[in-house]
Amino acid sequence: MDAAQETQNVTFKRVLLKISGEALMGDQGFGLHPPTVQRIAREVKTVHDLGVEICMVIGGGNIFRGLSGSAQGMERTTADYMGMLATIMNALAMQSALEELGVFTRVISAIRMDEVAEPYIRRRAVRHLEKKRVCIFAAGTGNPYFTTDTAATLRANEMNCEAIFKGTKVDGVYDKDPVKHSDAKRYDVVTYDEVLQKHLGVMDASAIALARDNDLPIIVFSLDEPGGFRGILAGQGTYTRVHG
């Protein structure tokens, strides 16, 4: 299939890519691994080249995770705000990597920090997407007690995205951890209610409920598979679709 055919056959025109902060740390145990950030940026660019409008939400767990911070005795609200700041750092790193590839990008923060990121204004963000800029939504929802999964689902709905793409280390949703269990079964399709009832760990319960209430499909795929993101949008590849 040539590039023109791929562009014509793309499944979705506007999507949100959700990845964890841990996806940016490569084989390191902590922090950012620049070659990994650059590899993911190249994957995003291949989809952007198809004419797809892309939003991103990146977690902050490679730098600081609010929930684990509170578990160690830190006050939860403070810990969550620290986690939001970690997502800003990851968003800036991804912006730098994308712009080195010639992809115009905006980091849009739910917490005002005008020197480094735009404040979240829905209509402005939609306009950026229409101009084919990649929008990286950072700082979660701007509120403690909400995860970046919930932020991703919220922003995807606000931006009228057609799907959330959840990039993970495995090629879909399994009934148990495929790394630990050789007999783990992969689902091609699973419903929102099954994800909640079986605790399948796609996203947290609030995010799944918000997606279900707005009939927003979630595509779970392997971010480690080269060309996987582009392939799925062109109707190929292995993934799990979560829908009603």
Protein backbone atom coordinates (compact mmCIF):
# COMPACT_ATOMS: atom_id res chain seq x y z
CA MET A 1 0.00 0.00 0.00
CA ASP A 2 1.52 3.33 -1.01
CA ALA A 3 1.43 6.51 1.08
CA ALA A 4 -1.51 8.01 -0.82
CA GLN A 5 -3.61 4.88 -0.29
CA GLU A 6 -2.68 4.74 3.41
CA THR A 7 -3.75 8.36 3.86
CA GLN A 8 -7.05 7.64 2.16
CA ASN A 9 -7.68 4.51 4.23
CA VAL A 10 -6.94 5.83 7.73
CA THR A 11 -9.49 4.60 10.24
CA PHE A 12 -9.62 7.76 12.37
CA LYS A 13 -9.06 11.42 11.58
CA ARG A 14 -8.47 12.71 15.12
CA VAL A 15 -7.09 10.60 17.99
CA LEU A 16 -5.56 10.94 21.42
CA LEU A 17 -2.42 8.92 22.21
CA LYS A 18 -2.02 8.09 25.91
CA ILE A 19 1.30 6.76 27.11
CA SER A 20 2.75 6.27 30.57
CA GLY A 21 5.72 8.22 31.83
CA GLU A 22 7.51 4.89 32.25
CA ALA A 23 7.39 4.45 28.46
CA LEU A 24 9.92 7.31 28.19
CA MET A 25 12.55 5.84 30.48
CA GLY A 26 13.64 2.99 28.20
CA ASP A 27 15.72 0.41 30.08
CA GLN A 28 16.53 2.88 32.82
CA GLY A 29 14.78 2.59 36.15
CA PHE A 30 13.99 6.28 36.34
CA GLY A 31 13.82 9.53 34.39
CA LEU A 32 13.96 10.24 30.66
CA HIS A 33 15.87 8.22 28.06
CA PRO A 34 16.35 10.59 25.09
CA PRO A 35 16.69 7.85 22.43
CA THR A 36 13.37 6.33 23.61
CA VAL A 37 11.67 9.73 23.54
CA GLN A 38 12.99 10.23 19.99
CA ARG A 39 11.78 6.77 18.91
CA ILE A 40 8.24 7.47 20.15
CA ALA A 41 8.33 10.89 18.49
CA ARG A 42 9.17 9.20 15.17
CA GLU A 43 6.17 6.88 15.63
CA VAL A 44 3.93 9.90 16.22
CA LYS A 45 5.35 11.64 13.15
CA THR A 46 4.53 8.68 10.89
CA VAL A 47 0.87 8.99 11.94
CA HIS A 48 0.94 12.78 11.65
CA ASP A 49 2.25 12.31 8.08
CA LEU A 50 -0.99 10.45 7.28
CA GLY A 51 -2.91 13.65 7.98
CA VAL A 52 -4.28 12.42 11.32
CA GLU A 53 -4.84 15.09 13.98
CA ILE A 54 -3.08 14.00 17.18
CA CYS A 55 -3.40 14.89 20.86
CA MET A 56 -1.16 13.32 23.49
CA VAL A 57 -1.29 12.78 27.23
CA ILE A 58 1.86 11.47 28.94
CA GLY A 59 1.98 10.26 32.52
CA GLY A 60 4.64 11.27 35.00
CA GLY A 61 5.48 8.00 36.73
CA ASN A 62 9.05 7.95 35.41
CA ILE A 63 9.76 11.06 37.52
CA PHE A 64 7.20 11.10 40.32
CA ARG A 65 3.96 9.27 40.99
CA GLY A 66 1.57 11.04 43.34
CA LEU A 67 -0.13 7.90 44.61
CA SER A 68 3.14 6.20 45.59
CA GLY A 69 4.35 9.46 47.14
CA SER A 70 1.26 9.62 49.35
CA ALA A 71 1.71 5.96 50.24
CA GLN A 72 5.09 6.87 51.71
CA GLY A 73 3.57 9.45 54.04
CA MET A 74 3.38 12.54 51.83
CA GLU A 75 0.11 14.48 51.86
CA ARG A 76 -1.90 13.28 48.84
CA THR A 77 -2.77 16.65 47.34
CA THR A 78 0.85 17.81 47.42
CA ALA A 79 2.03 14.50 45.97
CA ASP A 80 -0.47 14.73 43.13
CA TYR A 81 0.61 18.27 42.24
CA MET A 82 4.22 17.07 42.13
CA GLY A 83 3.09 14.32 39.74
CA MET A 84 1.41 16.94 37.53
CA LEU A 85 4.69 18.87 37.34
CA ALA A 86 6.43 15.66 36.26
CA THR A 87 4.02 15.38 33.31
CA ILE A 88 5.03 18.89 32.23
CA MET A 89 8.67 17.80 32.05
CA ASN A 90 7.74 14.77 29.95
CA ALA A 91 5.56 16.88 27.65
CA LEU A 92 8.39 19.37 27.06
CA ALA A 93 10.77 16.53 26.24
CA MET A 94 8.31 15.09 23.72
CA GLN A 95 7.68 18.53 22.23
CA SER A 96 11.42 19.00 21.69
CA ALA A 97 11.75 15.58 20.03
CA LEU A 98 8.76 16.18 17.73
CA GLU A 99 9.88 19.65 16.69
CA GLU A 100 13.34 18.30 15.83
CA LEU A 101 11.45 16.14 13.32
CA GLY A 102 9.63 19.17 11.91
CA VAL A 103 6.27 18.50 13.63
CA PHE A 104 4.73 21.67 15.07
CA THR A 105 3.69 21.00 18.64
CA ARG A 106 1.99 22.79 21.52
CA VAL A 107 2.28 21.86 25.19
CA ILE A 108 -1.00 22.81 26.87
CA SER A 109 -1.07 22.78 30.65
CA ALA A 110 -4.02 22.48 33.01
CA ILE A 111 -1.91 24.44 35.53
CA ARG A 112 -0.89 27.92 34.41
CA MET A 113 2.83 28.30 33.72
CA ASP A 114 2.80 30.72 30.82
CA GLU A 115 6.58 30.83 30.36
CA VAL A 116 6.74 27.17 29.31
CA ALA A 117 3.26 26.08 28.18
CA GLU A 118 -0.06 27.42 26.97
CA PRO A 119 -3.00 27.40 29.38
CA TYR A 120 -5.79 24.99 28.47
CA ILE A 121 -8.44 26.79 26.43
CA ARG A 122 -10.60 24.31 24.58
CA ARG A 123 -11.34 26.36 21.46
CA ARG A 124 -7.68 27.31 21.04
CA ALA A 125 -6.61 23.67 21.38
CA VAL A 126 -9.14 22.60 18.74
CA ARG A 127 -7.75 25.27 16.42
CA HIS A 128 -4.23 23.93 16.90
CA LEU A 129 -5.44 20.47 15.87
CA GLU A 130 -7.16 21.88 12.80
CA LYS A 131 -3.83 23.48 11.86
CA LYS A 132 -2.21 20.02 12.16
CA ARG A 133 -0.24 20.81 15.29
CA VAL A 134 0.24 18.02 17.81
CA CYS A 135 -1.28 19.05 21.17
CA ILE A 136 0.35 17.57 24.27
CA PHE A 137 -1.98 18.01 27.24
CA ALA A 138 0.00 18.19 30.48
CA ALA A 139 -0.65 18.50 34.23
CA GLY A 140 -3.55 16.07 34.14
CA THR A 141 -6.92 17.70 34.78
CA GLY A 142 -5.26 20.29 37.03
CA ASN A 143 -6.88 18.64 40.06
CA PRO A 144 -5.50 16.17 42.62
CA TYR A 145 -7.07 12.72 42.95
CA PHE A 146 -7.48 12.39 39.17
CA THR A 147 -5.07 10.28 37.12
CA THR A 148 -3.64 11.03 33.70
CA ASP A 149 -5.88 8.21 32.39
CA THR A 150 -8.90 10.25 33.43
CA ALA A 151 -7.29 13.41 32.00
CA ALA A 152 -6.73 11.63 28.69
CA THR A 153 -10.37 10.52 28.47
CA LEU A 154 -11.60 13.98 29.44
CA ARG A 155 -9.44 15.75 26.84
CA ALA A 156 -10.29 13.20 24.15
CA ASN A 157 -13.98 13.92 24.69
CA GLU A 158 -13.46 17.68 24.78
CA MET A 159 -11.46 17.57 21.53
CA ASN A 160 -14.05 15.31 19.85
CA CYS A 161 -11.44 12.62 19.24
CA GLU A 162 -12.69 9.46 17.55
CA ALA A 163 -10.61 7.13 19.74
CA ILE A 164 -8.03 6.91 22.49
CA PHE A 165 -4.90 4.95 21.60
CA LYS A 166 -3.35 3.51 24.76
CA GLY A 167 0.28 2.60 24.06
CA THR A 168 1.60 -0.16 26.34
CA LYS A 169 4.34 -2.80 26.43
CA VAL A 170 2.01 -5.56 25.18
CA ASP A 171 -0.13 -5.85 22.06
CA GLY A 172 -3.54 -5.57 23.67
CA VAL A 173 -5.62 -6.46 26.72
CA TYR A 174 -5.04 -9.86 28.36
CA ASP A 175 -6.97 -11.71 31.04
CA LYS A 176 -3.74 -11.82 33.09
CA ASP A 177 -0.19 -10.56 32.81
CA PRO A 178 1.28 -12.19 29.65
CA VAL A 179 4.82 -11.58 30.92
CA LYS A 180 4.18 -13.76 33.97
CA HIS A 181 1.65 -16.22 32.51
CA SER A 182 2.30 -18.09 29.25
CA ASP A 183 -1.37 -19.11 29.04
CA ALA A 184 -2.66 -15.52 29.16
CA LYS A 185 -5.48 -14.92 26.70
CA ARG A 186 -5.60 -11.77 24.56
CA TYR A 187 -8.91 -10.12 23.77
CA ASP A 188 -9.54 -8.78 20.27
CA VAL A 189 -12.59 -6.90 21.54
CA VAL A 190 -13.75 -6.25 25.10
CA THR A 191 -16.54 -4.10 26.51
CA TYR A 192 -16.14 -1.28 29.02
CA ASP A 193 -18.19 -3.23 31.55
CA GLU A 194 -15.97 -6.33 31.16
CA VAL A 195 -12.88 -4.19 31.78
CA LEU A 196 -14.44 -2.91 35.01
CA GLN A 197 -15.89 -6.24 36.19
CA LYS A 198 -12.76 -8.28 35.44
CA HIS A 199 -10.31 -5.59 36.61
CA LEU A 200 -8.40 -5.85 33.33
CA GLY A 201 -6.27 -2.80 34.08
CA VAL A 202 -6.69 -0.94 30.79
CA MET A 203 -7.23 2.39 32.55
CA ASP A 204 -8.58 3.35 35.95
CA ALA A 205 -12.29 2.97 36.61
CA SER A 206 -13.10 6.69 36.29
CA ALA A 207 -11.49 6.85 32.85
CA ILE A 208 -13.29 3.73 31.63
CA ALA A 209 -16.64 5.00 32.93
CA LEU A 210 -16.12 8.36 31.21
CA ALA A 211 -15.24 6.64 27.93
CA ARG A 212 -18.27 4.35 28.24
CA ASP A 213 -20.66 7.22 28.97
CA ASN A 214 -19.48 9.01 25.81
CA ASP A 215 -19.08 5.91 23.62
CA LEU A 216 -15.38 6.64 23.06
CA PRO A 217 -13.45 3.55 21.89
CA ILE A 218 -10.05 2.73 23.42
CA ILE A 219 -7.45 0.98 21.26
CA VAL A 220 -4.79 -0.82 23.32
CA PHE A 221 -1.62 -1.65 21.38
CA SER A 222 2.12 -2.15 21.79
CA LEU A 223 4.14 1.03 21.64
CA ASP A 224 7.29 -1.11 21.40
CA GLU A 225 6.22 -2.52 18.01
CA PRO A 226 7.85 -0.37 15.28
CA GLY A 227 5.19 1.07 12.99
CA GLY A 228 2.39 -0.27 15.19
CA PHE A 229 0.63 3.06 15.73
CA ARG A 230 0.60 3.87 12.02
CA GLY A 231 -0.32 0.30 11.07
CA ILE A 232 -3.45 0.24 13.22
CA LEU A 233 -4.64 3.53 11.76
CA ALA A 234 -4.18 2.00 8.31
CA GLY A 235 -6.29 -1.01 9.34
CA GLN A 236 -3.47 -3.44 10.15
CA GLY A 237 -1.70 -4.80 13.21
CA THR A 238 -2.61 -6.47 16.49
CA TYR A 239 -4.54 -4.63 19.18
CA THR A 240 -7.56 -4.80 21.48
CA ARG A 241 -10.56 -2.54 20.97
CA VAL A 242 -12.51 -1.55 24.08
CA HIS A 243 -16.02 -0.34 23.29
CA GLY A 244 -19.67 -0.66 24.33
